[in-house]
Tab-separated table of C-alpha atoms and ligand atoms in Angstrom:
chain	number	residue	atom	x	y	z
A	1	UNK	CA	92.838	-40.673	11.375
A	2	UNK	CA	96.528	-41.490	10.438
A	3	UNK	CA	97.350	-41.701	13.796
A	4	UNK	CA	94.499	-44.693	14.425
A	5	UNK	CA	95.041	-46.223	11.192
A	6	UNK	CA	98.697	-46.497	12.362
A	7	UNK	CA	97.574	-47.742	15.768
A	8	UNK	CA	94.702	-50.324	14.150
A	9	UNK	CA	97.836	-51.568	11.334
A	10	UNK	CA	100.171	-51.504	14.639
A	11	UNK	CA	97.429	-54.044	16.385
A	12	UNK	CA	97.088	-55.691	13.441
A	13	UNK	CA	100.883	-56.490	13.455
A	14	UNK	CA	101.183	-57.581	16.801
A	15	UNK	CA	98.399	-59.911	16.296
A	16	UNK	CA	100.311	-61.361	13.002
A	17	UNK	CA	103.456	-61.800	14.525
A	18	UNK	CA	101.974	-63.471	17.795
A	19	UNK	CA	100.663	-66.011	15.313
A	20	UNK	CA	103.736	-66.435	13.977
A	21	UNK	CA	105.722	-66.755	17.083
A	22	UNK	CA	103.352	-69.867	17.727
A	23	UNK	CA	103.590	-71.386	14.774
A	24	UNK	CA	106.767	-69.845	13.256
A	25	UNK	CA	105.202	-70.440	9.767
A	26	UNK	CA	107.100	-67.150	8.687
A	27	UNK	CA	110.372	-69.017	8.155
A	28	UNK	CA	110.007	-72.528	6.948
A	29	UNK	CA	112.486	-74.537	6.506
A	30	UNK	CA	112.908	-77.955	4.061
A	31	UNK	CA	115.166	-79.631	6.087
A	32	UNK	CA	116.532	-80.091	9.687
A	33	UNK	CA	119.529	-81.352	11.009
A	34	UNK	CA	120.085	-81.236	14.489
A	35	UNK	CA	123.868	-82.306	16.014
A	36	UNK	CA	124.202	-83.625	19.382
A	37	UNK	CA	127.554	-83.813	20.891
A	38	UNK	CA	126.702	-86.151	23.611
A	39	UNK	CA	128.445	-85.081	27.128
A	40	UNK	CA	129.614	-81.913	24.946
A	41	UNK	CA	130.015	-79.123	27.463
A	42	UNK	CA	132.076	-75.871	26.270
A	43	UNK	CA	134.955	-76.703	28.086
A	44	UNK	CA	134.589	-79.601	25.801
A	45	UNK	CA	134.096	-77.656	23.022
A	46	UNK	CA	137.089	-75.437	23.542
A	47	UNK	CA	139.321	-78.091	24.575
A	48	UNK	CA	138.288	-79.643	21.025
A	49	UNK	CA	139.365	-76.252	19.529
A	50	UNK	CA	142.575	-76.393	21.170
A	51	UNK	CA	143.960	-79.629	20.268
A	52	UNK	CA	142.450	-78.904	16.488
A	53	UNK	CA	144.977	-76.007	16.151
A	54	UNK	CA	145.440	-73.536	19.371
A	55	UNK	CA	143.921	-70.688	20.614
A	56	UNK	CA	143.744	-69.238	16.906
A	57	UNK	CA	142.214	-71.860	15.537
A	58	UNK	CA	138.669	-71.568	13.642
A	59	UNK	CA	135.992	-74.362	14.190
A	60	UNK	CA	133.307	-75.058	11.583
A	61	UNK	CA	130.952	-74.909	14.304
A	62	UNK	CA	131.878	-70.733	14.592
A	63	UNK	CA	129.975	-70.121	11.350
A	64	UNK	CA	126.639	-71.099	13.214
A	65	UNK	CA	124.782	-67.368	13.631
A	66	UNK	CA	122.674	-67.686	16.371
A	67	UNK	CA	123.848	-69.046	20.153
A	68	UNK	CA	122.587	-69.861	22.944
A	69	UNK	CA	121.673	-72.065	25.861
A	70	UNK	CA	119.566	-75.142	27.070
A	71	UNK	CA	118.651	-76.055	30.714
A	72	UNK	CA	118.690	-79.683	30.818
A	73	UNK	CA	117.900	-80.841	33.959
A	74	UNK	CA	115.020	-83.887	33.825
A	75	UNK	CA	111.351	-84.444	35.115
A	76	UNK	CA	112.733	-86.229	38.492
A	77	UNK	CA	116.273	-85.100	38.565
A	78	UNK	CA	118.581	-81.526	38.413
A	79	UNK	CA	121.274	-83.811	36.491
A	80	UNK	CA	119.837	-85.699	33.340
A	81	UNK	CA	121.162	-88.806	31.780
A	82	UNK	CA	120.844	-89.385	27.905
A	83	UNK	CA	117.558	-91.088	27.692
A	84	UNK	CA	115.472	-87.927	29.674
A	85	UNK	CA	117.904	-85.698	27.204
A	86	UNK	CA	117.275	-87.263	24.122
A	87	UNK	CA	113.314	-87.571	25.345
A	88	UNK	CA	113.017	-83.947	25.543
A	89	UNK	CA	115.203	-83.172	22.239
A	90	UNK	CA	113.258	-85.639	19.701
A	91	UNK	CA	110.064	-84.617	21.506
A	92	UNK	CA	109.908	-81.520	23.046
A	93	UNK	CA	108.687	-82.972	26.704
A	94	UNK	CA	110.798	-83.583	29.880
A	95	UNK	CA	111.013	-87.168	31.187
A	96	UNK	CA	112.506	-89.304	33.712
A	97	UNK	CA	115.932	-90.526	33.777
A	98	UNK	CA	116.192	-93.865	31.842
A	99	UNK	CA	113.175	-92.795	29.793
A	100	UNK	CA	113.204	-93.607	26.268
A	101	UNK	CA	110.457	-90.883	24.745
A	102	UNK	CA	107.471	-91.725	27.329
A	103	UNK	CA	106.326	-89.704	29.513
A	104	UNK	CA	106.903	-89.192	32.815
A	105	UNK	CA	104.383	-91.221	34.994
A	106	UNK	CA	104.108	-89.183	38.046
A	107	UNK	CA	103.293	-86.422	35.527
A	108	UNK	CA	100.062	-88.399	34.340
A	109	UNK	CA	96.595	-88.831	35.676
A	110	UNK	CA	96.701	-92.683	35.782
A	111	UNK	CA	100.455	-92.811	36.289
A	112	UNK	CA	101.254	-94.599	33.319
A	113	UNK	CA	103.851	-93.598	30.967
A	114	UNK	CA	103.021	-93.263	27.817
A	115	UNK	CA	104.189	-93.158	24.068
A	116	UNK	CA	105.571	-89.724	22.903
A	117	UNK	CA	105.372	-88.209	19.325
A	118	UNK	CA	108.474	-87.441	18.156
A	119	UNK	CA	109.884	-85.383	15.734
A	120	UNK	CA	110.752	-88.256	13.377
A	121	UNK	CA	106.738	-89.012	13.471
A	122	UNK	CA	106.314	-84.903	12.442
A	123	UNK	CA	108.629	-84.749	9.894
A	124	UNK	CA	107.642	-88.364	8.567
A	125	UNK	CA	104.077	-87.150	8.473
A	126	UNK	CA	104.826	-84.703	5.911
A	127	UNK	CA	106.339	-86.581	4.078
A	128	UNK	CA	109.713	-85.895	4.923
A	129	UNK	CA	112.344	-88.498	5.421
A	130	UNK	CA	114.168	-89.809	8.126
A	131	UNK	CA	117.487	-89.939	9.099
A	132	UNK	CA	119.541	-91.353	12.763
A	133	UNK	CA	123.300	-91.159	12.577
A	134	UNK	CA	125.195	-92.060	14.994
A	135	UNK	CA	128.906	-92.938	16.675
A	136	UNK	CA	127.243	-95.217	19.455
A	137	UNK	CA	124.940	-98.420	19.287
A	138	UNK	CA	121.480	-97.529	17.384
A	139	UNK	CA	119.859	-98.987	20.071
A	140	UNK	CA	121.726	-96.542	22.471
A	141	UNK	CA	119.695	-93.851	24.640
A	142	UNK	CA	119.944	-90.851	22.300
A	143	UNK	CA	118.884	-92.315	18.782
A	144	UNK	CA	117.183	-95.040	20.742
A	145	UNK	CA	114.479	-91.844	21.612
A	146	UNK	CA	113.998	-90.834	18.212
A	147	UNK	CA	112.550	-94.120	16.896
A	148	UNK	CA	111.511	-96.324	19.734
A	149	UNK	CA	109.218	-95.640	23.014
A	150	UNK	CA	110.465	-98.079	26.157
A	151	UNK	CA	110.331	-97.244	29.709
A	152	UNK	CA	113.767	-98.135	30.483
A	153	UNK	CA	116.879	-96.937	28.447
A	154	UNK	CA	119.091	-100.895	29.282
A	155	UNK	CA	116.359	-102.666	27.734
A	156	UNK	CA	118.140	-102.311	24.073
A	157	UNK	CA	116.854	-105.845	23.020
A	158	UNK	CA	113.490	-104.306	22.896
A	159	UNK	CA	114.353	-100.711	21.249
A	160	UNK	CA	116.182	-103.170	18.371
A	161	UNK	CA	112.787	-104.710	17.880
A	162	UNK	CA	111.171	-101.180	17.351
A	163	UNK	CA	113.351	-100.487	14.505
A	164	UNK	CA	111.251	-102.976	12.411
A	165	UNK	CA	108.076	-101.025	12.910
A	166	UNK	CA	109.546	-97.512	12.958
A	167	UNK	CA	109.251	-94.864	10.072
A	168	UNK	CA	113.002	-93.846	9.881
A	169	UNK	CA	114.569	-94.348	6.064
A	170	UNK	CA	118.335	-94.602	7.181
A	171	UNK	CA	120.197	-95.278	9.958
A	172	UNK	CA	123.751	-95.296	10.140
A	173	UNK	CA	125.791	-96.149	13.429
A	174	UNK	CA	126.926	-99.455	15.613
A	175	UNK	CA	125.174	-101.714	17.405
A	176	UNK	CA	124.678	-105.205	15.637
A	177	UNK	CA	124.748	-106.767	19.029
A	178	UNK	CA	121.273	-106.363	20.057
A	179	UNK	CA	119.996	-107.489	16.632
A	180	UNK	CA	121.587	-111.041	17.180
A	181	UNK	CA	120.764	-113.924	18.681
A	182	UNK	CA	123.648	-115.614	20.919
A	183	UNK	CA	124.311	-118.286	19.288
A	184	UNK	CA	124.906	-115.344	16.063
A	185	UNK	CA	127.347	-113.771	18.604
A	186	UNK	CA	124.414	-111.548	19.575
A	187	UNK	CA	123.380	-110.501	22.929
A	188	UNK	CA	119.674	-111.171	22.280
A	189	UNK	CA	118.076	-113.210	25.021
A	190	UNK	CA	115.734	-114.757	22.447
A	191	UNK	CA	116.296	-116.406	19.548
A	192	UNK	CA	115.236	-113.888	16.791
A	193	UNK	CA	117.706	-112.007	14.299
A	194	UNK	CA	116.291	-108.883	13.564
A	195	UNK	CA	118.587	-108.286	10.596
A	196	UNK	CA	117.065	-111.308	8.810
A	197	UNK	CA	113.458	-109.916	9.624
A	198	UNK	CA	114.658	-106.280	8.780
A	199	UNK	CA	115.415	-107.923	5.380
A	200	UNK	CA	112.798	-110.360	4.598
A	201	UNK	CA	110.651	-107.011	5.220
A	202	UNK	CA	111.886	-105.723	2.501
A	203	UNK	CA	114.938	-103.109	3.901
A	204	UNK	CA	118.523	-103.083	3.400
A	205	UNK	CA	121.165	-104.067	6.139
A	206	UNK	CA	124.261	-103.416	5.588
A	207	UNK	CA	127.516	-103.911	7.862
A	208	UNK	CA	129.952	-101.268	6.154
A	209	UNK	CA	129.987	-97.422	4.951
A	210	UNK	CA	131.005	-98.162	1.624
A	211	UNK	CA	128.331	-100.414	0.373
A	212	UNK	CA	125.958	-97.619	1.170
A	213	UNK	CA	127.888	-95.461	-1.785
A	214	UNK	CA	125.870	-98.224	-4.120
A	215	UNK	CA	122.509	-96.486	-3.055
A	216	UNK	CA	121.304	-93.789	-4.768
A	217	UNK	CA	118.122	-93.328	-3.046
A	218	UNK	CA	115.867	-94.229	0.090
A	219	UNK	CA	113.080	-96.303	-1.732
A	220	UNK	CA	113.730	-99.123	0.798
A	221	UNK	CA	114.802	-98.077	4.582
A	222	UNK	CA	118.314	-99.043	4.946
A	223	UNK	CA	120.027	-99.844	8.300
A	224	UNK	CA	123.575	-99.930	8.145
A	225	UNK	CA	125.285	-101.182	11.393
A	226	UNK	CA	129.041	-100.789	11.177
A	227	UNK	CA	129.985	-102.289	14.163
A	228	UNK	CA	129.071	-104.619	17.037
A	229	UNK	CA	128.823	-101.944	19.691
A	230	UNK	CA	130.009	-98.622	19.250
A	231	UNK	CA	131.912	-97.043	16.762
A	232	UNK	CA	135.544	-97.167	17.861
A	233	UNK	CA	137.270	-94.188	19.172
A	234	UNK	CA	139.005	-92.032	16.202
A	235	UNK	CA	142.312	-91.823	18.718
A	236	UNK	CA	142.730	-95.263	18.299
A	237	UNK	CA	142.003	-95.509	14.749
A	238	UNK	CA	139.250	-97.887	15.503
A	239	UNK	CA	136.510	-96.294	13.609
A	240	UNK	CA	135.029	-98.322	10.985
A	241	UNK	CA	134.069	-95.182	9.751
A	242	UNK	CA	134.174	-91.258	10.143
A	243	UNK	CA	131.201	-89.562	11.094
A	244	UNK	CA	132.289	-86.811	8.525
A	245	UNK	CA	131.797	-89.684	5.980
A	246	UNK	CA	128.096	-91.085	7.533
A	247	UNK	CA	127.029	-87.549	7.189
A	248	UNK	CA	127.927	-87.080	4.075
A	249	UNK	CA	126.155	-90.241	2.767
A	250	UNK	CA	123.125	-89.200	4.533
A	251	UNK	CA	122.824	-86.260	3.254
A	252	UNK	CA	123.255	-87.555	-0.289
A	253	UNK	CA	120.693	-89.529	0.063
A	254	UNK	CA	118.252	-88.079	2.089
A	255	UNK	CA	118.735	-84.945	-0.202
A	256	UNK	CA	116.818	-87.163	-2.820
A	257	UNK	CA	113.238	-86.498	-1.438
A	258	UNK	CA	111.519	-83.206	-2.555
A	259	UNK	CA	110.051	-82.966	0.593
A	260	UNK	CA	112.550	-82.512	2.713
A	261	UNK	CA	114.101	-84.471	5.367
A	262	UNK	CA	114.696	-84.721	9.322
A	263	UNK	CA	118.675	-86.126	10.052
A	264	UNK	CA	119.780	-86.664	13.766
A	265	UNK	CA	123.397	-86.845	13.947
A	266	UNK	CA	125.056	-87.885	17.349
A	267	UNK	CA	128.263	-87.321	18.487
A	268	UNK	CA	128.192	-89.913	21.018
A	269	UNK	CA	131.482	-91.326	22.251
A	270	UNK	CA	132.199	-87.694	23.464
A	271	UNK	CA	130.719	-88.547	26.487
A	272	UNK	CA	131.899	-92.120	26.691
A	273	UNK	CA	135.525	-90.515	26.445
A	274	UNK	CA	134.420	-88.111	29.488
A	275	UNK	CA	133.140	-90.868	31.546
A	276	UNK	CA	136.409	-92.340	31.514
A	277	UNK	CA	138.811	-89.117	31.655
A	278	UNK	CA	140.269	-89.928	28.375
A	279	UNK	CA	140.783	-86.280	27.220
A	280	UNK	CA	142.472	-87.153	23.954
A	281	UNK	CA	140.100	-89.177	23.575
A	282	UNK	CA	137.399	-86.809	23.628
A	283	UNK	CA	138.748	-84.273	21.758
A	284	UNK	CA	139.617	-86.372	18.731
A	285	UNK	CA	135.755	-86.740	18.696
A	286	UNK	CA	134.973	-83.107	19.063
A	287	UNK	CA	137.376	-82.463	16.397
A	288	UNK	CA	135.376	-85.472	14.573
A	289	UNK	CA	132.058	-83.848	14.759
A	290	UNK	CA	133.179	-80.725	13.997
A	291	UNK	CA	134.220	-81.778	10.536
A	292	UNK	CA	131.062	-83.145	10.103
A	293	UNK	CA	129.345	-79.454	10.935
A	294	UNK	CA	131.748	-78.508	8.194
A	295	UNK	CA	130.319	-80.975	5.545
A	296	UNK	CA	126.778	-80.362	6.254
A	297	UNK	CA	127.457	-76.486	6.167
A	298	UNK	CA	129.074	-77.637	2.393
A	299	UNK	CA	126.408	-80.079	1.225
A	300	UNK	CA	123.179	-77.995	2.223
A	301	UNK	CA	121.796	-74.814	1.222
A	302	UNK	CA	121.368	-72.661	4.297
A	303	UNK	CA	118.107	-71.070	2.893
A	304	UNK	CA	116.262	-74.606	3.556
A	305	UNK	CA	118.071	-76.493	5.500
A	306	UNK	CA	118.123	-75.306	9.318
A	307	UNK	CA	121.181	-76.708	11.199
A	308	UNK	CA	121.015	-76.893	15.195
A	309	UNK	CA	124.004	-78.445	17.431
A	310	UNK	CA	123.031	-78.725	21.315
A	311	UNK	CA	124.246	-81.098	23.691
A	312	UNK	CA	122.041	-83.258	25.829
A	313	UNK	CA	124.277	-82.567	28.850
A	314	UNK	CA	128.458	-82.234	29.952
A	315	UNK	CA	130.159	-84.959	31.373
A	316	UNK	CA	132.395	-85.196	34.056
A	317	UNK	CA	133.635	-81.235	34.517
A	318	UNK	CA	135.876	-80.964	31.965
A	319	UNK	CA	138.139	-77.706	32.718
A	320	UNK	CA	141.073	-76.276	31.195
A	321	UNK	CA	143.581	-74.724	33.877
A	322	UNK	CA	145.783	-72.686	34.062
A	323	UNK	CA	148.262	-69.739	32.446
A	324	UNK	CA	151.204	-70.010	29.938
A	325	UNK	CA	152.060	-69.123	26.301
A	326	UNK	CA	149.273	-70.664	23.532
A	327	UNK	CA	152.201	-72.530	22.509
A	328	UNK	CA	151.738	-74.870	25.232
A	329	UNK	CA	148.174	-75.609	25.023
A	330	UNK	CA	148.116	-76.170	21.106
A	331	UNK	CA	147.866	-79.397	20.105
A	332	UNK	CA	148.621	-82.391	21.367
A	333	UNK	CA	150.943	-80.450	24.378
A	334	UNK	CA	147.772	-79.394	25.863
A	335	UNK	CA	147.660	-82.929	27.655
A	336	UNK	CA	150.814	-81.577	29.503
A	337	UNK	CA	151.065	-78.826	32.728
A	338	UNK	CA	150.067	-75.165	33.338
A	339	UNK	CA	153.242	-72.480	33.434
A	340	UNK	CA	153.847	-72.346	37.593
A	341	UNK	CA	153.337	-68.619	38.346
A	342	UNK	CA	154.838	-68.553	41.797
A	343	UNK	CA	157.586	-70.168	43.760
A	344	UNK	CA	155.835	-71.927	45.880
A	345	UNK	CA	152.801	-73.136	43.020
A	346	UNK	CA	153.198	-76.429	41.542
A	347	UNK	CA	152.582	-76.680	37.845
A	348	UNK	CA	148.978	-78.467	37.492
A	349	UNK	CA	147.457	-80.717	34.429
A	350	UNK	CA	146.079	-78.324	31.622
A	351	UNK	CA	142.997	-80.689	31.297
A	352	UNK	CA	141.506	-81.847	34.393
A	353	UNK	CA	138.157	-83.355	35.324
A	354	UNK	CA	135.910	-82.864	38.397
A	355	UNK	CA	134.669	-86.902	38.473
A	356	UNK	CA	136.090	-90.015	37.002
A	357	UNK	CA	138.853	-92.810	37.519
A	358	UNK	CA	141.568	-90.598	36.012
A	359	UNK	CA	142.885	-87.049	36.940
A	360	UNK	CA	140.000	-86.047	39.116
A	361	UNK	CA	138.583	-84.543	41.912
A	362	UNK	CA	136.110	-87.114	43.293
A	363	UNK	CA	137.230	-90.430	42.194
A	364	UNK	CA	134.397	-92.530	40.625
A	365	UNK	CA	134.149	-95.409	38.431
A	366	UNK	CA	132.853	-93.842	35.888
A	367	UNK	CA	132.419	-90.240	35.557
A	368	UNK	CA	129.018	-88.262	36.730
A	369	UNK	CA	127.006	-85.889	34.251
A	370	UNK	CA	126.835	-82.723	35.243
A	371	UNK	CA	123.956	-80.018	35.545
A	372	UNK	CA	125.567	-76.995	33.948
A	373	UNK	CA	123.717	-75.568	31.334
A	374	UNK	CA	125.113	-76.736	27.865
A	375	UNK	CA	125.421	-74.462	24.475
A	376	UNK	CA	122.991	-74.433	21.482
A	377	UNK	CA	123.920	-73.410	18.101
A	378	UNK	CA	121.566	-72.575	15.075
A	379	UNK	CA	122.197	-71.666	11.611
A	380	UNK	CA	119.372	-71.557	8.397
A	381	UNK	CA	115.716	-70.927	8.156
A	382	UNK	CA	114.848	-69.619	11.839
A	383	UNK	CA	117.906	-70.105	13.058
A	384	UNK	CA	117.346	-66.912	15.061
A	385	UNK	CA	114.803	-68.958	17.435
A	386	UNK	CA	117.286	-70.664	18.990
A	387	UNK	CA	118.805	-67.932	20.919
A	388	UNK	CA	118.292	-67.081	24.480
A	389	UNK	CA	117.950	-69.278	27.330
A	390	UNK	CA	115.670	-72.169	27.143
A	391	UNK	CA	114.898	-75.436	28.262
A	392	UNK	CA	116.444	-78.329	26.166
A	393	UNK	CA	112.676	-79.383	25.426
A	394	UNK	CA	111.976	-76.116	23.338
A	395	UNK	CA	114.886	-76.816	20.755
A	396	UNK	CA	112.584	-79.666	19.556
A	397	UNK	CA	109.292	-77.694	19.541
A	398	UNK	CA	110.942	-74.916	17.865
A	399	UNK	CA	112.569	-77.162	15.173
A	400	UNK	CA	109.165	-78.840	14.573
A	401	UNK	CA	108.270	-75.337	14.259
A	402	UNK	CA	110.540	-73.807	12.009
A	403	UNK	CA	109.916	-77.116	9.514
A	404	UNK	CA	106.427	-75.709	9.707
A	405	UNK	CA	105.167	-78.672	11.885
A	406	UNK	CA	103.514	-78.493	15.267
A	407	UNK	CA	103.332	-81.739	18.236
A	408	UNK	CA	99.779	-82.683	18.801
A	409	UNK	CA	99.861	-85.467	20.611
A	410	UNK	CA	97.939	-85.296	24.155
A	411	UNK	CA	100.720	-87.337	25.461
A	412	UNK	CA	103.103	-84.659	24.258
A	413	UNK	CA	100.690	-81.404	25.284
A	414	UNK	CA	99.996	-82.955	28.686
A	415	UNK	CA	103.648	-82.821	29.340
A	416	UNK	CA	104.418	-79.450	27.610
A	417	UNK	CA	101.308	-78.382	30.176
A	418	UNK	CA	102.373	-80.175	33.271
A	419	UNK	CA	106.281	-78.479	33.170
A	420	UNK	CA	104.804	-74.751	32.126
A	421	UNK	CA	102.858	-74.727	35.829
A	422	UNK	CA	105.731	-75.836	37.587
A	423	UNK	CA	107.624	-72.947	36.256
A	424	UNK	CA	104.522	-70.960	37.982
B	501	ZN	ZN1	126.901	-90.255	29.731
């Protein structure tokens, strides 16, 4: 009788948790930020360690609890840009390369592409907010696929347009180009300014960090464009501002609504400093986004707010070479030469790369992606879902999850469907 009641509670049990580990409603979380170091291998990751402080060093990132990895190949190809990566991270599906969130046609009946729910549209449909940070133009690939649906990643004229009829609250990055007319000093082909319409609509644009201190809450979407293009490099001391300092003014507000909110923060010039084998370059930004790990492990409470870092792919294959005492690879020194170990050896570069027009192997233009599988790091409510191997499209389905949210989209489900029987 024990015995069957045991087996019956057992079932029971199993059943419950099999529920749960659809819907994950057993840890909910408020809020989700998820970091993406764009081009952010671990080589990447290390070599930002490094030049932070040696091989003793401690990053912020090291106080995430749960690890592991994401395959991130695409729908057509077994290297993926930023658009497919960014596709499958804000909405759980893979896509083509160059696609920002829409589906992959060959993958649909009709082959037509179509719109993909994202997990801006989940958490805004809760009535969470909304919030795209970033280092890179707004209308780049990676935010570009958490707000806007076009089929091909250069058409940025377009994605600018989308930010008028979006649902995000904030956005915080560069980019003012695309919003402008020419004759504003724009690269627009037409003759709109989608600043003045962003305003007469009744949101904020602003063109500096600072005057976002004078907000003290969301009521009206705000899009604060800091720059042109991108946000300069930190190694330059170009940055019109830190992303440590976007963050933190994100979080402030966004912190404001009971309901919680959804923040994308993008590392993004990592992989612009890749493409062009600037290592210093690269790991200023590293170090960069690190610090802004650090302020969002500060400003949040890790029972309700579930962090995630991941990378969309690694650029250019970084490696660090080599033997000799830490001394020599702490710092800035590390951009100098291995310890020769034998008579005959010559000493090499520290930091090399395997593509790019600087110290690499195959001489490009600009660097190649490549298909290694890149890390994932979790910490807060479910934060132990994200460990394991798993295709970069599940870190969105499980955050969705873990904010107690689920995609329903067709689109979205025909996708999901389509990649689970090719892994048949
Ligand atoms: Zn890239």
């Amino acid at each position: 009788m024990r015995y069957k009641m045991m087996i019956s509670l057992g079932l029971i049990s199993l059943f419950t948790s099999c529920q749960l580990g659809r819907s994950h409603k057993a840890v909910v979380a408020k809020n989700a930020i998820l970091f993406v170091g764009d081009g952010m291998g671990i080589a990447q990751m290390t070599s930002g360690r490094l030049y932070a402080g040696g091989s003793f060093h401690q990053m912020n990132y090291e106080q995430f609890k749960y690890t592991g990895f994401s395959k991130t190949y695409s729908s057509d190809n077994y290297t993926t840009d930023s658009a497919a990566g960014a596709t499958a991270l804000a909405a759980g599906v893979k896509s083509y390369n160059g696609a920002i969130s829409m589906t992959d046609p060959k993958w649909e009946s009709d082959h037509k592409s179509k719109k993909l729910q994202t997990l801006s549209d989940l958490a805004k449909s809760s009535g969470k907010s909304v919030g795209i940070i970033t280092t890179t133009r707004i209308t780049h690939a990676t935010p570009a696929c958490f707000y806007a649906h076009v089929l091909n990643r250069n058409s940025e004229s377009e994605i600018a347009e989308q930010v008028l009829k979006s649902n995000v609250d904030l956005w915080i990055g560069g980019g003012r180009e695309f919003f402008l007319p020419k004759k504003r000093g724009g690269k627009r082909p037409d003759e709109r300014n989608i600043l003045d319409e962003m305003t007469s609509k009744g949101n904020v644009v602003l063109d500096n960090i600072k005057d976002l201190k004078k907000y003290g809450n969301l009521d009206k979407p705000i899009l604060a464009l800091l720059a042109d293009s991108h946000v300069g490099y930190y190694q330059e001391g170009k940055a019109e501002s830190s992303l440590d300092q976007m963050v933190k003014e994100a979080v402030r507000l966004l912190s404001k609504n009971p309901n919680g909110f959804f923040l994308l923060v993008e590392g993004g010039r990592v992989d612009h400093a890749s493409h062009i084998n600037q290592e210093e370059k690269m790991m200023a930004e590293m170090v960069e986004l690190d610090k802004a790990i650090g302020s969002v492990f500060r400003l949040t409470d890790s029972d309700e707010t579930l962090v995630v870092l991941t990378a969309d792919h690694e650029t250019a294959g970084l490696a660090i070479n080599g033997y000799g005492p830490h001394s020599i690879a702490k710092g800035k020194r590390i951009l100098g030469k291995t310890i020769a170990r034998h008579p005959k050896e010559k000493t090499r570069p520290i930091i090399t790369w395997s593509t790019g027009p600087g110290r690499s192997l195959y001489e490009m233009h600009s660097a190649a992606h490549t298909a290694v599988d890149v890390p994932i790091a979790a910490k807060g409510p479910g934060a132990e879902n994200f460990s394991g191997w798993m295709d970069n499209t599940e870190i969105a389905i499980r955050i969705a999850r873990n904010l107690g949210l689920e995609f329903v989209e067709s689109t979205n489900l025909r996708s999901m469907r389509y990649l689970n029987n090719l892994k048949k």
